[in-house]
């Protein structure tokens, strides 16, 4: 059994957290990850109150948290109340300044995870009082800034945390798909990992069968970075 500060802090068996992938990380996937000994986070994403209530209800009895896209949450701040009413195991904020929401989350004594892509954002997360900083490198699926690799960002953020806020925990995110990636992240100074794409590929994820088949059949050389999904969904990302 691999124990780290993360497994102790959250009372979990494995230092693995499910990324709160918008709509993909529903109750079924989040509870599967928690039940397997990690920590599942429901993907609150852009924000749909009814969906969030339904998924929390479906996960009832299993300890799960949830995550939001911060700039989108700023447009619908009531979604945070819905999440906090369900006593989540954690709330994760990504893509935007966490400060406006951090106070409410911490006042509810819910652990705050902040996902960052740069050292500057890591400083902002520490200023906001994050309990856990998630260092997301450019290998990550979904959105990201894409300028830093996971391999260099984790040790940079680990050094920053050691100097400024040693009790804050650190997760590495981006390109971790198996035990080798987890071991690498721990060696670089993380307390655990946040995994998205690998869990996207599981049957518990809310993904169309066709997309699953295409992705599973593909190899890493076929990776591309594109904003086409945002264009077809008319999402206007302000922070990238
Ligand atoms: C399909 C997909 C959707 C995502 N949606 C979100 C999201 O809504 N909110 C968020 O904070 N991160 C989201 N992410 C990014 C993850 O939080 C995480 O940084 C990433 O999955 C880690 O890299 P990996 O995909 O290589 O494991 C998403 C990732 C994927 C693959």
Coordinates of C-alpha atoms and ligand atoms in Angstrom, one line a residue:
X1 CA 0.0 0.0 0.0
X2 CA 1.3 3.4 -1.0
X3 CA 0.6 6.0 1.7
X4 CA 1.4 9.7 1.3
X5 CA 0.3 12.9 3.0
X6 CA -2.7 12.9 0.7
X7 CA -3.9 9.4 1.7
X8 CA -3.6 10.4 5.4
X9 CA -5.3 13.8 4.9
X10 CA -8.3 12.4 3.0
X11 CA -8.5 8.9 4.6
X12 CA -8.1 7.2 1.2
X13 CA -6.1 4.1 0.2
X14 CA -4.5 5.3 -2.9
X15 CA -3.1 8.8 -3.7
X16 CA -5.3 9.1 -6.8
X17 CA -8.0 11.7 -7.4
X18 CA -10.5 11.6 -10.2
X19 CA -10.4 14.9 -12.3
X20 CA -13.8 16.6 -12.2
X21 CA -14.3 16.3 -15.9
X22 CA -17.3 18.3 -17.0
X23 CA -20.3 15.9 -17.3
X24 CA -17.9 13.0 -18.0
X25 CA -17.2 12.6 -14.2
X26 CA -20.7 11.8 -13.1
X27 CA -21.8 9.9 -10.0
X28 CA -21.0 6.5 -11.5
X29 CA -17.4 7.3 -12.2
X30 CA -16.8 9.3 -9.1
X31 CA -18.2 6.6 -6.8
X32 CA -16.2 3.9 -8.7
X33 CA -13.0 5.8 -8.0
X34 CA -13.8 6.4 -4.3
X35 CA -14.9 2.8 -3.9
X36 CA -11.7 1.6 -5.5
X37 CA -9.8 3.5 -2.8
X38 CA -9.1 6.9 -4.5
X39 CA -11.2 10.1 -4.3
X40 CA -13.9 10.7 -6.9
X41 CA -14.8 14.3 -7.9
X42 CA -18.0 15.0 -9.7
X43 CA -17.5 17.3 -12.7
X44 CA -19.6 20.4 -12.0
X45 CA -17.9 21.9 -15.0
X46 CA -19.7 24.9 -16.6
X47 CA -22.6 24.5 -14.2
X48 CA -26.0 22.9 -14.4
X49 CA -27.7 22.9 -11.0
X50 CA -30.2 20.1 -11.8
X51 CA -27.4 17.8 -13.1
X52 CA -25.3 18.5 -10.0
X53 CA -28.2 17.7 -7.6
X54 CA -28.9 14.5 -9.5
X55 CA -25.3 13.3 -9.5
X56 CA -24.8 14.1 -5.8
X57 CA -28.1 12.2 -5.1
X58 CA -26.9 9.3 -7.1
X59 CA -23.6 9.3 -5.2
X60 CA -25.3 9.5 -1.8
X61 CA -23.6 7.1 0.7
X62 CA -20.2 7.4 -1.1
X63 CA -17.7 10.1 -0.2
X64 CA -17.2 12.3 -3.3
X65 CA -16.3 15.9 -4.0
X66 CA -16.9 18.1 -7.0
X67 CA -15.1 20.6 -9.2
X68 CA -16.0 23.7 -11.0
X69 CA -14.7 25.8 -13.9
X70 CA -14.1 29.0 -11.8
X71 CA -14.9 31.6 -14.5
X72 CA -18.1 29.8 -15.2
X73 CA -19.0 29.5 -11.5
X74 CA -18.6 33.3 -11.2
X75 CA -21.6 33.6 -13.6
X76 CA -23.6 31.1 -11.5
X77 CA -22.3 31.3 -7.9
X78 CA -25.3 29.6 -6.5
X79 CA -23.9 26.3 -7.8
X80 CA -21.4 26.4 -5.0
X81 CA -24.2 26.5 -2.4
X82 CA -25.7 23.4 -4.0
X83 CA -22.4 21.6 -3.8
X84 CA -21.7 22.7 -0.2
X85 CA -25.2 21.6 0.9
X86 CA -24.1 18.0 0.0
X87 CA -21.1 18.1 2.3
X88 CA -18.6 17.3 -0.5
X89 CA -15.3 15.6 0.4
X90 CA -13.6 18.4 -1.4
X91 CA -14.3 21.3 -3.9
X92 CA -11.8 21.8 -6.7
X93 CA -11.6 25.1 -8.6
X94 CA -9.8 25.4 -11.9
X95 CA -9.3 28.1 -14.6
X96 CA -9.7 31.4 -12.8
X97 CA -9.1 33.2 -9.6
X98 CA -10.2 31.1 -6.7
X99 CA -10.2 33.9 -4.2
X100 CA -13.9 35.0 -4.5
X101 CA -15.0 31.5 -3.6
X102 CA -12.3 30.3 -1.3
X103 CA -13.7 31.9 1.9
X104 CA -17.1 30.1 1.6
X105 CA -15.5 26.7 0.9
X106 CA -13.1 27.0 3.8
X107 CA -15.8 28.4 6.1
X108 CA -17.8 25.2 5.4
X109 CA -14.6 23.3 6.4
X110 CA -14.5 21.6 3.0
X111 CA -11.0 21.0 1.6
X112 CA -10.2 23.4 -1.3
X113 CA -8.3 22.1 -4.3
X114 CA -7.0 24.7 -6.8
X115 CA -5.7 23.6 -10.2
X116 CA -2.9 25.8 -11.6
X117 CA -0.8 25.8 -14.7
X118 CA 2.0 28.3 -13.7
X119 CA 4.0 29.3 -10.7
X120 CA 2.1 32.6 -10.6
X121 CA -1.2 30.8 -10.3
X122 CA 0.3 28.5 -7.6
X123 CA 1.1 31.6 -5.6
X124 CA -2.5 32.8 -6.1
X125 CA -3.8 29.5 -4.9
X126 CA -1.7 29.6 -1.8
X127 CA -2.8 33.2 -1.1
X128 CA -6.4 31.9 -1.4
X129 CA -5.7 29.3 1.2
X130 CA -5.8 26.2 -0.9
X131 CA -5.5 23.0 1.0
X132 CA -4.3 21.2 -2.1
X133 CA -2.6 22.7 -5.2
X134 CA -3.0 20.7 -8.4
X135 CA -0.1 21.4 -10.8
X136 CA -1.5 20.7 -14.3
X137 CA 1.1 20.3 -17.0
X138 CA 0.5 20.7 -20.8
X139 CA 0.2 16.9 -21.2
X140 CA -3.3 17.1 -19.6
X141 CA -6.5 16.4 -21.4
X142 CA -9.2 19.0 -21.4
X143 CA -8.3 22.7 -21.1
X144 CA -5.0 24.1 -19.9
X145 CA -2.5 26.7 -20.6
X146 CA -0.2 24.2 -22.2
X147 CA 3.1 26.1 -21.8
X148 CA 4.5 24.1 -18.9
X149 CA 5.2 20.3 -18.9
X150 CA 4.1 18.2 -15.9
X151 CA 7.7 17.1 -15.5
X152 CA 9.0 20.6 -14.7
X153 CA 5.9 22.2 -13.2
X154 CA 5.5 19.7 -10.3
X155 CA 9.0 20.2 -8.8
X156 CA 8.7 24.0 -9.3
X157 CA 5.4 24.1 -7.4
X158 CA 6.8 21.6 -4.8
X159 CA 9.6 24.0 -4.1
X160 CA 7.3 27.0 -3.9
X161 CA 5.0 25.1 -1.4
X162 CA 8.0 23.9 0.7
X163 CA 9.1 27.5 1.0
X164 CA 5.8 29.2 1.5
X165 CA 3.2 26.8 2.9
X166 CA 4.7 23.4 3.7
X167 CA 1.4 22.0 5.0
X168 CA -0.3 22.5 1.6
X169 CA -0.5 19.3 -0.4
X170 CA 0.4 18.9 -4.1
X171 CA -1.1 16.8 -6.8
X172 CA 0.4 16.3 -10.2
X173 CA -1.9 16.3 -13.2
X174 CA -1.3 15.7 -16.9
X175 CA -0.2 12.6 -18.6
X176 CA -0.6 10.3 -15.6
X177 CA -2.2 7.1 -16.8
X178 CA -0.7 4.3 -14.7
X179 CA 1.5 3.4 -11.7
X180 CA 4.7 4.7 -13.5
X181 CA 3.2 8.1 -13.9
X182 CA 2.1 8.1 -10.3
X183 CA 5.6 7.1 -9.1
X184 CA 7.1 9.8 -11.3
X185 CA 4.8 12.5 -9.9
X186 CA 5.6 11.4 -6.3
X187 CA 9.4 11.4 -7.1
X188 CA 9.0 15.0 -8.4
X189 CA 7.5 16.1 -5.1
X190 CA 3.8 15.5 -5.4
X191 CA 1.6 13.9 -2.7
X192 CA -0.6 12.2 -5.3
X193 CA -2.1 12.6 -8.8
X194 CA -5.2 13.9 -10.4
X195 CA -6.2 11.7 -13.3
X196 CA -8.6 12.6 -16.1
X197 CA -8.0 11.0 -19.5
X198 CA -7.3 7.5 -18.2
X199 CA -10.6 7.5 -16.3
X200 CA -12.3 9.1 -19.3
X201 CA -11.5 5.8 -21.1
X202 CA -13.4 3.6 -18.5
X203 CA -16.9 2.3 -18.9
X204 CA -18.1 4.3 -15.9
X205 CA -17.4 7.6 -17.7
X206 CA -20.2 9.4 -19.4
X207 CA -18.7 9.2 -22.9
X208 CA -20.3 8.1 -26.2
X209 CA -19.4 4.5 -27.2
X210 CA -18.0 5.7 -30.5
X211 CA -15.7 8.3 -28.9
X212 CA -14.5 5.6 -26.5
X213 CA -13.8 3.2 -29.3
X214 CA -11.9 5.8 -31.3
X215 CA -9.8 6.9 -28.3
X216 CA -9.0 3.4 -27.1
X217 CA -7.9 2.4 -30.6
X218 CA -5.7 5.5 -31.0
X219 CA -2.1 5.7 -29.8
X220 CA -0.3 8.6 -28.2
X221 CA 1.1 9.9 -31.6
X222 CA -2.4 10.7 -32.6
X223 CA -2.8 13.3 -29.8
X224 CA -3.8 16.7 -30.9
X225 CA -4.6 19.9 -29.1
X226 CA -7.7 21.7 -30.5
X227 CA -10.3 24.1 -29.5
X228 CA -12.8 22.7 -31.9
X229 CA -15.0 21.3 -29.0
X230 CA -15.4 24.7 -27.6
X231 CA -16.2 26.2 -31.0
X232 CA -19.0 23.7 -31.6
X233 CA -20.3 24.1 -28.1
X234 CA -20.0 27.9 -28.3
X235 CA -18.0 28.1 -25.2
X236 CA -16.0 31.3 -25.0
X237 CA -13.0 30.6 -22.8
X238 CA -11.7 33.9 -21.2
X239 CA -8.6 32.5 -19.5
X240 CA -6.6 30.7 -22.3
Ligands
LIG1 C1 -12.6 15.3 -21.1 C2 -12.0 16.2 -20.0 C3 -12.7 17.1 -19.4 C4 -12.2 17.9 -18.4 N1 -13.0 18.8 -17.8 C5 -12.5 19.5 -16.8 C6 -13.4 20.3 -16.0 O1 -14.6 20.5 -16.3 N2 -12.9 21.0 -14.9 C7 -11.5 20.8 -14.6 O2 -11.1 21.4 -13.6 N3 -10.7 20.1 -15.3 C8 -11.1 19.4 -16.4 N4 -10.3 18.6 -17.1 C9 -8.8 18.6 -16.8 C10 -8.5 17.8 -15.6 O3 -8.9 18.4 -14.4 C11 -7.1 17.4 -15.5 O4 -6.2 18.5 -15.4 C12 -6.5 16.5 -16.6 O5 -7.5 15.5 -17.0 C13 -5.3 15.8 -16.2 O6 -4.6 15.3 -17.2 P1 -4.9 13.8 -17.9 O7 -6.1 14.0 -18.7 O8 -3.7 13.6 -18.7 O9 -5.1 12.8 -16.8 C14 -10.8 17.8 -18.1 C15 -10.0 16.8 -18.7 C16 -10.6 16.0 -19.7 C17 -9.7 14.9 -20.3

